PDB file of C-alpha atoms in Angstrom:
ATOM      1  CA  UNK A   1    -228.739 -42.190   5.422  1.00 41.00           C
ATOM      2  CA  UNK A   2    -230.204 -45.476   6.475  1.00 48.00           C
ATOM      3  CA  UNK A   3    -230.846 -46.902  10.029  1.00 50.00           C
ATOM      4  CA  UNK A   4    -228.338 -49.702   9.476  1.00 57.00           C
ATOM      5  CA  UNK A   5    -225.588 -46.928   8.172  1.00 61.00           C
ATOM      6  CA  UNK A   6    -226.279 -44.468  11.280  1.00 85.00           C
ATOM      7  CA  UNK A   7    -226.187 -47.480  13.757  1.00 87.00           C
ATOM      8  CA  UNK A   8    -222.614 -48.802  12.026  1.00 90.00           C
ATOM      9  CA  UNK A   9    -221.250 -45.368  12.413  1.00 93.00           C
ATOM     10  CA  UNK A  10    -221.827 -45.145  15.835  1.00 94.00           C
ATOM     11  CA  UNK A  11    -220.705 -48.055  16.653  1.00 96.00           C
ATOM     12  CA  UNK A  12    -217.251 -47.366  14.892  1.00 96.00           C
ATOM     13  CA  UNK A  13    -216.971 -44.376  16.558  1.00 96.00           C
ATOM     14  CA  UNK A  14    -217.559 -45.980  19.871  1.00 96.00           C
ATOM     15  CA  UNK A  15    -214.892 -48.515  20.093  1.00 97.00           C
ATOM     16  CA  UNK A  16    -212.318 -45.861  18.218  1.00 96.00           C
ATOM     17  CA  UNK A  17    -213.269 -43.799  21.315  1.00 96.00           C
ATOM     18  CA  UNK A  18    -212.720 -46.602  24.060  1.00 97.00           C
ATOM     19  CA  UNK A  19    -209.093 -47.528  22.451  1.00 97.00           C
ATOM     20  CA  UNK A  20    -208.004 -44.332  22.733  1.00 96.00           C
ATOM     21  CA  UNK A  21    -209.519 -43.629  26.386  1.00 97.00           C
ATOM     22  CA  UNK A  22    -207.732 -47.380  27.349  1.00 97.00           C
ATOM     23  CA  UNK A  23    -204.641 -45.557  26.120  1.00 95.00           C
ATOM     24  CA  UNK A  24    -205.538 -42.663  27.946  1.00 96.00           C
ATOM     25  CA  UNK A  25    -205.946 -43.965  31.072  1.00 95.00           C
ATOM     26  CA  UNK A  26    -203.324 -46.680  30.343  1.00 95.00           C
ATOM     27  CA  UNK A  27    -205.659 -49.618  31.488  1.00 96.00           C
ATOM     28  CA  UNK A  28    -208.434 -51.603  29.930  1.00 97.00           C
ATOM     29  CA  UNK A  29    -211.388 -50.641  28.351  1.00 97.00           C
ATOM     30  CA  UNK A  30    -214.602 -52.798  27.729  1.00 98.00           C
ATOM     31  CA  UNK A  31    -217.869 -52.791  25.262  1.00 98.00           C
ATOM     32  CA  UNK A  32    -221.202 -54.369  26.130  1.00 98.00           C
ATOM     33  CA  UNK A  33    -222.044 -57.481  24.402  1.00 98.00           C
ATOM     34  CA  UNK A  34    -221.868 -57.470  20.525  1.00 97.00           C
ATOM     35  CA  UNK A  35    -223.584 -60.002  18.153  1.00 93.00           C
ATOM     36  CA  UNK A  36    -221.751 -61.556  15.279  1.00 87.00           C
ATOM     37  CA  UNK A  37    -222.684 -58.465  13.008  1.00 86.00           C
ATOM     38  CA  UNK A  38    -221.641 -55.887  15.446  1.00 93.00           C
ATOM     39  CA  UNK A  39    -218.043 -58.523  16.132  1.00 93.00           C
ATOM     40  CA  UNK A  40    -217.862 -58.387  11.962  1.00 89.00           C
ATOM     41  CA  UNK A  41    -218.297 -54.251  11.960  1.00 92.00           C
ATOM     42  CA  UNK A  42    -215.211 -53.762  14.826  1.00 95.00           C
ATOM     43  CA  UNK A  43    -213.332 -56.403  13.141  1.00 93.00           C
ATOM     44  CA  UNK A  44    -213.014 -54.798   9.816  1.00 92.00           C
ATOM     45  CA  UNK A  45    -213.110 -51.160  11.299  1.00 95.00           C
ATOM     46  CA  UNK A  46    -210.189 -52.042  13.697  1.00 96.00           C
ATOM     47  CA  UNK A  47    -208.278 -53.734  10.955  1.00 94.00           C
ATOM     48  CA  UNK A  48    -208.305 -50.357   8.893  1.00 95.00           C
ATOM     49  CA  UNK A  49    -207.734 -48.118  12.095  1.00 94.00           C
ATOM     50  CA  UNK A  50    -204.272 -50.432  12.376  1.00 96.00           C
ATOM     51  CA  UNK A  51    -205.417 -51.706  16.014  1.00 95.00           C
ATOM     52  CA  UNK A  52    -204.309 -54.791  16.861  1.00 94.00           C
ATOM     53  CA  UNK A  53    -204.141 -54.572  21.050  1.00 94.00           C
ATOM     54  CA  UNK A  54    -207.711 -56.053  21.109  1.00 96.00           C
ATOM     55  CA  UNK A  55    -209.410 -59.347  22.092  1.00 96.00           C
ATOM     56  CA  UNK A  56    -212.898 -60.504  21.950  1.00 96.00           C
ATOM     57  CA  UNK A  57    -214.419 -62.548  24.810  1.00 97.00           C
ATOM     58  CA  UNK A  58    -217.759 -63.984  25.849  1.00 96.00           C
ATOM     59  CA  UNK A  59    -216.712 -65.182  28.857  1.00 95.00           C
ATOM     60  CA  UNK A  60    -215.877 -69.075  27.510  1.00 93.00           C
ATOM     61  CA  UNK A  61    -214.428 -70.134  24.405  1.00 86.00           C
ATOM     62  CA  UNK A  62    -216.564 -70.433  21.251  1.00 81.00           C
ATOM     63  CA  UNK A  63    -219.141 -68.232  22.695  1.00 90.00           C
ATOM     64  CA  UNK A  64    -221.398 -66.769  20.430  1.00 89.00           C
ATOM     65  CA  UNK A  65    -221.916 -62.895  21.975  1.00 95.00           C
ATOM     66  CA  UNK A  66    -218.711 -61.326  23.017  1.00 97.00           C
ATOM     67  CA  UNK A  67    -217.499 -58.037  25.029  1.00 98.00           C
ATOM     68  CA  UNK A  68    -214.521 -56.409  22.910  1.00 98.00           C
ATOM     69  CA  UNK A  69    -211.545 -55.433  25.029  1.00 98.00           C
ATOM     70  CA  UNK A  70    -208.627 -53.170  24.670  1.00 97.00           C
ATOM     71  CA  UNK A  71    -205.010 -54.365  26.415  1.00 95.00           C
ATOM     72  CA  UNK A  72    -207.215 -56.678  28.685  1.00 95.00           C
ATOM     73  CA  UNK A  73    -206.982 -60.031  29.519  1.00 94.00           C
ATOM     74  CA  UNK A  74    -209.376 -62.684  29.853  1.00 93.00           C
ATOM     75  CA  UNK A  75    -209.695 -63.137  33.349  1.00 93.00           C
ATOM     76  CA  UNK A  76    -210.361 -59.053  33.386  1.00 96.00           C
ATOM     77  CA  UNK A  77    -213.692 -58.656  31.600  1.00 97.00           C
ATOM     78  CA  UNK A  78    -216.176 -57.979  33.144  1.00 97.00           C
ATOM     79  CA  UNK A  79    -218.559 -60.543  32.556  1.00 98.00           C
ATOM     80  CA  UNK A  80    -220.708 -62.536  35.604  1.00 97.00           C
ATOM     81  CA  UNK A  81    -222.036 -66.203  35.171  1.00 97.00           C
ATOM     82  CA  UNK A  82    -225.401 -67.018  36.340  1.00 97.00           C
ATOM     83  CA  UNK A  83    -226.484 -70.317  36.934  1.00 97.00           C
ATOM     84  CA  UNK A  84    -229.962 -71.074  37.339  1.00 97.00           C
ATOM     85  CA  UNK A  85    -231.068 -74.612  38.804  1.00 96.00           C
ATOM     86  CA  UNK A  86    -234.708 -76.129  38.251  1.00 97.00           C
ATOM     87  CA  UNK A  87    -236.430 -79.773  37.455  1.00 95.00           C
ATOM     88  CA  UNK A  88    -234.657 -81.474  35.154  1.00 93.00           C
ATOM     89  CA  UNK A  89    -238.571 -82.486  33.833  1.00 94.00           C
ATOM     90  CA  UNK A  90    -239.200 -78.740  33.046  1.00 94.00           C
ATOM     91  CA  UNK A  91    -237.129 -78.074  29.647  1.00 90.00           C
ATOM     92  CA  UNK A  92    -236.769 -74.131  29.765  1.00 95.00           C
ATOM     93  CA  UNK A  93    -235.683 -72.653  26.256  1.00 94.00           C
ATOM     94  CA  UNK A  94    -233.290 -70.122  25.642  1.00 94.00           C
ATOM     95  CA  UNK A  95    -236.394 -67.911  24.238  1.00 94.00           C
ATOM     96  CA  UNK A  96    -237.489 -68.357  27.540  1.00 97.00           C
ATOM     97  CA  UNK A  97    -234.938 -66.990  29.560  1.00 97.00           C
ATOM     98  CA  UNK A  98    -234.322 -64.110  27.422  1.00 97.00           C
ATOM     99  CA  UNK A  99    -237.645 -62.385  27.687  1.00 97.00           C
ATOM    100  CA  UNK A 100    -237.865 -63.476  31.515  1.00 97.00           C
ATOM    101  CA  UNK A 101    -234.356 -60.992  31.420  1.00 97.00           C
ATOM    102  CA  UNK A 102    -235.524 -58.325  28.779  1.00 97.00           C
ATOM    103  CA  UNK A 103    -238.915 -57.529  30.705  1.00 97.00           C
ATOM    104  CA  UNK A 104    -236.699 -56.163  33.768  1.00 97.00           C
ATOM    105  CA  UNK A 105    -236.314 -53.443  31.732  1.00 97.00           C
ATOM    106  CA  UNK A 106    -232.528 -54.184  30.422  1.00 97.00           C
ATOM    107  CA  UNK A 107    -231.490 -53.622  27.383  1.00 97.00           C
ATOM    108  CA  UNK A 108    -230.006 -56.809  24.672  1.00 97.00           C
ATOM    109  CA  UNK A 109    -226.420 -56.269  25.148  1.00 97.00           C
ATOM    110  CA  UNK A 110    -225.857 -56.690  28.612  1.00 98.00           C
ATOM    111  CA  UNK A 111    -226.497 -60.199  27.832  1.00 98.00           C
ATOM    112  CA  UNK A 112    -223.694 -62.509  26.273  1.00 98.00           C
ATOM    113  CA  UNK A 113    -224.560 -66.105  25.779  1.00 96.00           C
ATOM    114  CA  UNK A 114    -227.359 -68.554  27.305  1.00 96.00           C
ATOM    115  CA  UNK A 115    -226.816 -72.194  27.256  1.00 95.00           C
ATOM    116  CA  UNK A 116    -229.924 -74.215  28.361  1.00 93.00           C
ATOM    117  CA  UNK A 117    -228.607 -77.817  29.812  1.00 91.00           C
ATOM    118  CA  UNK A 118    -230.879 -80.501  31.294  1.00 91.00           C
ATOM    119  CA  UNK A 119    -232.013 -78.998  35.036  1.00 94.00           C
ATOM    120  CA  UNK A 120    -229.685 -75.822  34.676  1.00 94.00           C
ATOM    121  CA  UNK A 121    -228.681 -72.577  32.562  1.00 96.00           C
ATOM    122  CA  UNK A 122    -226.050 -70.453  32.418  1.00 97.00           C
ATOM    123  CA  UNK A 123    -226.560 -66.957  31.661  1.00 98.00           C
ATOM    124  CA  UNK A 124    -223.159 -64.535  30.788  1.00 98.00           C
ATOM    125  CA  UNK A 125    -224.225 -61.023  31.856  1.00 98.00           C
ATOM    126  CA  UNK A 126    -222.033 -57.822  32.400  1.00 98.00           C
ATOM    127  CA  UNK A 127    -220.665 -57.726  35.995  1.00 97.00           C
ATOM    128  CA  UNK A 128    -222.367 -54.533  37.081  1.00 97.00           C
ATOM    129  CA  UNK A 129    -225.797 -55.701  36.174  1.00 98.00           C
ATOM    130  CA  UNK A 130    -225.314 -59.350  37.658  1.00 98.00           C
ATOM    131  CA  UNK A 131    -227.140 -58.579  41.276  1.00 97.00           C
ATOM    132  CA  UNK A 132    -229.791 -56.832  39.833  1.00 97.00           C
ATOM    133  CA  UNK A 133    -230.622 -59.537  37.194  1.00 97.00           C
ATOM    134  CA  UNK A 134    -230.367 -62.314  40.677  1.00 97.00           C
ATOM    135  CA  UNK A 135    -232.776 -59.895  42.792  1.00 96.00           C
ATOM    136  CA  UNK A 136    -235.347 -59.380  40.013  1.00 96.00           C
ATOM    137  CA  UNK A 137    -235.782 -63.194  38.826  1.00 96.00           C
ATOM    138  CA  UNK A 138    -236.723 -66.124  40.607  1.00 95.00           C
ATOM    139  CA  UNK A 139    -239.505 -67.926  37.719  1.00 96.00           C
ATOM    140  CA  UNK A 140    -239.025 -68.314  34.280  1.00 97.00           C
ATOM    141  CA  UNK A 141    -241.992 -69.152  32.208  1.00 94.00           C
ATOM    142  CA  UNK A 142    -243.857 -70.252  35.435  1.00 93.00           C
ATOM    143  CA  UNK A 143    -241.053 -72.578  36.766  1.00 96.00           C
ATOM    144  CA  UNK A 144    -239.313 -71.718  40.560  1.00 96.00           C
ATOM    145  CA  UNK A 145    -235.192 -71.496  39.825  1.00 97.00           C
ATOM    146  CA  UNK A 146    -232.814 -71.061  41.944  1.00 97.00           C
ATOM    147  CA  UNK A 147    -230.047 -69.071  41.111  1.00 97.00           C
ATOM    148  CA  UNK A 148    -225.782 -67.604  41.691  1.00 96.00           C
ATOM    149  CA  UNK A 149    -222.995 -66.645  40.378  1.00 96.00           C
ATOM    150  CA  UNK A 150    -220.548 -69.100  39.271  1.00 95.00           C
ATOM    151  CA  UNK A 151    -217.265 -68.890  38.355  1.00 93.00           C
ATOM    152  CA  UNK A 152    -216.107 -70.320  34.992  1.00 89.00           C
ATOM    153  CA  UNK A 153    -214.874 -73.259  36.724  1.00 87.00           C
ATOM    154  CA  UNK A 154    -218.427 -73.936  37.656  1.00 87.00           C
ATOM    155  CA  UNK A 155    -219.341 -74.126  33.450  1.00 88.00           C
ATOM    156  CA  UNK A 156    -218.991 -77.251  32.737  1.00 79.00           C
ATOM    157  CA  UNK A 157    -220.670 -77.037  29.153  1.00 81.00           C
ATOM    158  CA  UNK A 158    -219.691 -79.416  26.410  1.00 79.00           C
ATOM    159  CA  UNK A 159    -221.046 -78.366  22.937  1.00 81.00           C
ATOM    160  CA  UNK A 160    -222.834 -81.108  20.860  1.00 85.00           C
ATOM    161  CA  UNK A 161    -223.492 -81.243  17.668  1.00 92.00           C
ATOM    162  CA  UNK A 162    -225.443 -82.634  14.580  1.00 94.00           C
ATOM    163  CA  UNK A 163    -223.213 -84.185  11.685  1.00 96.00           C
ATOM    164  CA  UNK A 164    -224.304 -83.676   8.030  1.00 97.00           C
ATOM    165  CA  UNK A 165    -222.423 -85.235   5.160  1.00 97.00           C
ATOM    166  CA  UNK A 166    -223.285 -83.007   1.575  1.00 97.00           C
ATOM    167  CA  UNK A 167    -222.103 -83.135  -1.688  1.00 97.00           C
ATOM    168  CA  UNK A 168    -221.300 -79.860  -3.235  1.00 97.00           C
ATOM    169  CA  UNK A 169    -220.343 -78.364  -6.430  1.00 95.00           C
ATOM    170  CA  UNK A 170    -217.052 -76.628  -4.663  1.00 95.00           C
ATOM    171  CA  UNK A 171    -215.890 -75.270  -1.973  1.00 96.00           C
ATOM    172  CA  UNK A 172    -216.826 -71.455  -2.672  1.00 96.00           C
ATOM    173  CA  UNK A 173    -219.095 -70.116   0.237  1.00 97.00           C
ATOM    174  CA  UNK A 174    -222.625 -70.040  -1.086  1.00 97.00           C
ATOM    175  CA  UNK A 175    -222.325 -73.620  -2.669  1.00 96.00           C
ATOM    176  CA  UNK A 176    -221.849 -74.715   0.586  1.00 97.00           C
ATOM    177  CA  UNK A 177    -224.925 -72.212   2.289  1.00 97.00           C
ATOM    178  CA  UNK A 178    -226.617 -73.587  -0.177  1.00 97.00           C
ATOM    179  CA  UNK A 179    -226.067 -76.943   1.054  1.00 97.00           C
ATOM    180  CA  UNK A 180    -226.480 -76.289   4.663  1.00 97.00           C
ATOM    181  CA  UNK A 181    -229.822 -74.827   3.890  1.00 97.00           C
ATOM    182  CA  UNK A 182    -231.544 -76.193   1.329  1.00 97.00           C
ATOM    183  CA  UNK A 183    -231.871 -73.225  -0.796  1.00 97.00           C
ATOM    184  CA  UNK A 184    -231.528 -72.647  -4.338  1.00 96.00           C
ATOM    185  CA  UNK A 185    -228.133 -70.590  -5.202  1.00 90.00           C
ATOM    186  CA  UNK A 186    -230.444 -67.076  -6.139  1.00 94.00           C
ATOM    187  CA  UNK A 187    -231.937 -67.361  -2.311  1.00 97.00           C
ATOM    188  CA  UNK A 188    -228.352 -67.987  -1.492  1.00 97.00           C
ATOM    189  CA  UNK A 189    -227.204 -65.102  -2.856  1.00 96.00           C
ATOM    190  CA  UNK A 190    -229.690 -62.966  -1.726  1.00 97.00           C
ATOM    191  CA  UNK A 191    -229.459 -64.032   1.792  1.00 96.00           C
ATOM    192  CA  UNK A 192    -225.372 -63.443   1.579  1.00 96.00           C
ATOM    193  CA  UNK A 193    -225.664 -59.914   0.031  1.00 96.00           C
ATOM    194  CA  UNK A 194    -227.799 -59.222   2.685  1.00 93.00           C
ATOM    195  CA  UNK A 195    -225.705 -59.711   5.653  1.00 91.00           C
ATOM    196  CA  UNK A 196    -226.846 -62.610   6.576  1.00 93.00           C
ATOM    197  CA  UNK A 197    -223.944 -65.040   6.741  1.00 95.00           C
ATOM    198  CA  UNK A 198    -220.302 -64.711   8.514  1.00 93.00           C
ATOM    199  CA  UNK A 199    -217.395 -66.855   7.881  1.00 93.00           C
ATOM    200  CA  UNK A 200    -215.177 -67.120  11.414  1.00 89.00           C
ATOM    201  CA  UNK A 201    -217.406 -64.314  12.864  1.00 83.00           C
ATOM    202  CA  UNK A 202    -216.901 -62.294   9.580  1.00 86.00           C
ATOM    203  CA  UNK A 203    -220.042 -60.905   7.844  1.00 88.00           C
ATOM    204  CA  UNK A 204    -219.227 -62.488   4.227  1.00 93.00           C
ATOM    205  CA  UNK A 205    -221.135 -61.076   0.970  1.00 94.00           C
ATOM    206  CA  UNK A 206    -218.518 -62.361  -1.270  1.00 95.00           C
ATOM    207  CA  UNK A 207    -220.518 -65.580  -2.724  1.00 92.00           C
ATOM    208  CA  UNK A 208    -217.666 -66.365  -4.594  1.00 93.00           C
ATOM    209  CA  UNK A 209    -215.471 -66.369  -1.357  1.00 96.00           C
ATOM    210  CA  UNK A 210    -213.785 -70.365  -0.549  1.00 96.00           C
ATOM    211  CA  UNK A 211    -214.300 -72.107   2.525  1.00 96.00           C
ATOM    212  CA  UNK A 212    -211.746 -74.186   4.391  1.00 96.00           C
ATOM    213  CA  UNK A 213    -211.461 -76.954   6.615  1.00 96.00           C
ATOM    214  CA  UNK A 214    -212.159 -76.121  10.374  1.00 95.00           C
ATOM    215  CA  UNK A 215    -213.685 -72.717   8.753  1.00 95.00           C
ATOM    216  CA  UNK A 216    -217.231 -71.343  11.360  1.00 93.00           C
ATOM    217  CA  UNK A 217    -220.242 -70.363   9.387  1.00 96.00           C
ATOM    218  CA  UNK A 218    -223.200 -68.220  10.970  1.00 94.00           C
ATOM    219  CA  UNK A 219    -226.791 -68.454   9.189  1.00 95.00           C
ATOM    220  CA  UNK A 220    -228.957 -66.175  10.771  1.00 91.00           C
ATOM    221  CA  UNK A 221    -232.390 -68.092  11.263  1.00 90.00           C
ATOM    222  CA  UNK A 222    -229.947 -71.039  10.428  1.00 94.00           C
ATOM    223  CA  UNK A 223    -227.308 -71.902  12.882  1.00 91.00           C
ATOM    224  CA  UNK A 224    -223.998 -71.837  13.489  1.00 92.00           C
ATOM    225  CA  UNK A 225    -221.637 -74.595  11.439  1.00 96.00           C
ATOM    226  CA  UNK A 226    -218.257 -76.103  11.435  1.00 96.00           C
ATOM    227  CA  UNK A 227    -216.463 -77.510   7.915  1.00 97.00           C
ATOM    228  CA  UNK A 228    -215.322 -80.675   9.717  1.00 97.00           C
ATOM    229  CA  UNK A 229    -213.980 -82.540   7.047  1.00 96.00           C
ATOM    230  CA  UNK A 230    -213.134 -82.144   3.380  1.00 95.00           C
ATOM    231  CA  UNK A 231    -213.641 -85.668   1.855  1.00 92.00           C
ATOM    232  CA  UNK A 232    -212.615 -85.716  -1.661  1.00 89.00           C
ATOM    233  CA  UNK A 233    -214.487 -86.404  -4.910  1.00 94.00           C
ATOM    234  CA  UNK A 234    -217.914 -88.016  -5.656  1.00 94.00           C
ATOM    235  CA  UNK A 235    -217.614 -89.857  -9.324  1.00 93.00           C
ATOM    236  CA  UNK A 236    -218.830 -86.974 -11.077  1.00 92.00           C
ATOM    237  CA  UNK A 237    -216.101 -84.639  -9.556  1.00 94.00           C
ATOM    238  CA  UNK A 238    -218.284 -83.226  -6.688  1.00 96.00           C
ATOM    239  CA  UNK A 239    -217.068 -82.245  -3.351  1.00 97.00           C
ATOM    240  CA  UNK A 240    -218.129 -84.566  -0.669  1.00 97.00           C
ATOM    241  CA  UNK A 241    -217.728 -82.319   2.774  1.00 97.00           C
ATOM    242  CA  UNK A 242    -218.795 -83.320   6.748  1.00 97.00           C
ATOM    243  CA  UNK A 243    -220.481 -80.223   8.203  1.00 98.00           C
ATOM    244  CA  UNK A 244    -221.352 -79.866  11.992  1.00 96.00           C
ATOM    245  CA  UNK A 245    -224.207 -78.496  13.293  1.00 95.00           C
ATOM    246  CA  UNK A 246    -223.835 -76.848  16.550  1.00 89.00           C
ATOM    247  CA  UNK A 247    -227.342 -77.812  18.730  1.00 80.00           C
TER     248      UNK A 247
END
């Protein structure tokens, strides 16, 4: 049995063990941070358990890492926002906060999202580790920050975004990947059979699968993308579409 196999199994067994402790103990139960594959895995696993008393929640909407939860609601997760001021002059990287983190000695999924802004990041960690994280850190790649804990009313992160306008054969999913990325419909499929792409947080190896309008594709080593807008034919009968590019 494979690495990949033994990891999904555990994982499978882990949240079926958490619902049923949360209806146990008759309160909420909570996960660590999952990635989109791990949020694909419990999605499909809960769907054929017949749980639906779930919710997934990164601490703000459309974030990318998320905490699974069992009869909870939002406001209970237990997820802390740090908020790290510096220069606006020094631009600090996402890459950069995340090993600064990591080399405390904590493992990946105790941390959700970062989002790097001009002078200030936010970092989503799980409650119980956010004190440690504040006493252990006060550089990142060289640079002084000063740092808290926020509340969510504190977040005041817009996403932007690049627009792309494409032509595309039709609307099945790796006509579009192909689009996104510039590569040729057998690297498409290759990267899709793989696990490499997720349609609304879904892994998706169906290349034959259709996309919709407001529909969120994940490209690992790719981005994240939005179908914005469908916008009818080209001449020839191609599919002119608006993608956005979250940046």
């Amino acid at each position: 049995m494979s690495k990949n196999i033994d990891e999904k199994d555990i994982l499978i067994s882990r949240i079926s063990d958490l619902y049923y402790l949360s209806m146990e103990r008759n309160k909420p139960e909570f996960t660590s941070f999952l990635n989109e594959s791990e949020i694909s895995i419990c999605i499909e696993a809960l769907k054929d358990f017949g749980i639906t008393d779930y919710y997934f929640f990164g601490g703000y909407e459309n974030s990318q890492r998320k905490v699974l939860g069992f009869f909870a609601k939002e406001e209970e997760y237990p997820i802390s926002i740090i908020e790290y001021k510096y220069r606006k002059q020094d631009k600090l990287t996402h890459r950069q906060f995340l090993g600064t983190i990591l080399s405390t000695g904590l493992n990946r999924n105790v941390i959700g999202d970062i989002v790097c802004m001009e002078g200030k990041t936010y970092v989503f960690v799980l409650e119980n580790q956010a004190d440690y994280i504040l006493s252990q850190i006060n550089r990142i790649a060289k640079v002084g920050v000063k740092s808290k804990i926020v509340t969510l009313d504190n977040f005041d992160y817009t996403p932007t975004f690049k627009y792309h306008d494409y032509t595309v054969a039709s609307l099945r999913l790796d006509a579009v990947v192909a689009a996104i990325t510039g590569l040729s419909r057998e690297k498409v499929r290759t990267l899709m059979l793989s696990g490499n792409v997720f349609k609304n947080y879904i892994e998706d190896t169906n290349i034959s699968d259709k996309v919709s309008q407001d529909d969120i594709i994940s490209i690992r080593k790719y981005g994240k993308f939005i179908l914005d807008d469908i916008n009818g034919l080209t001449k020839k009968g191609r599919q002119k579409i608006k993608i956005k590019q979250y940046i």
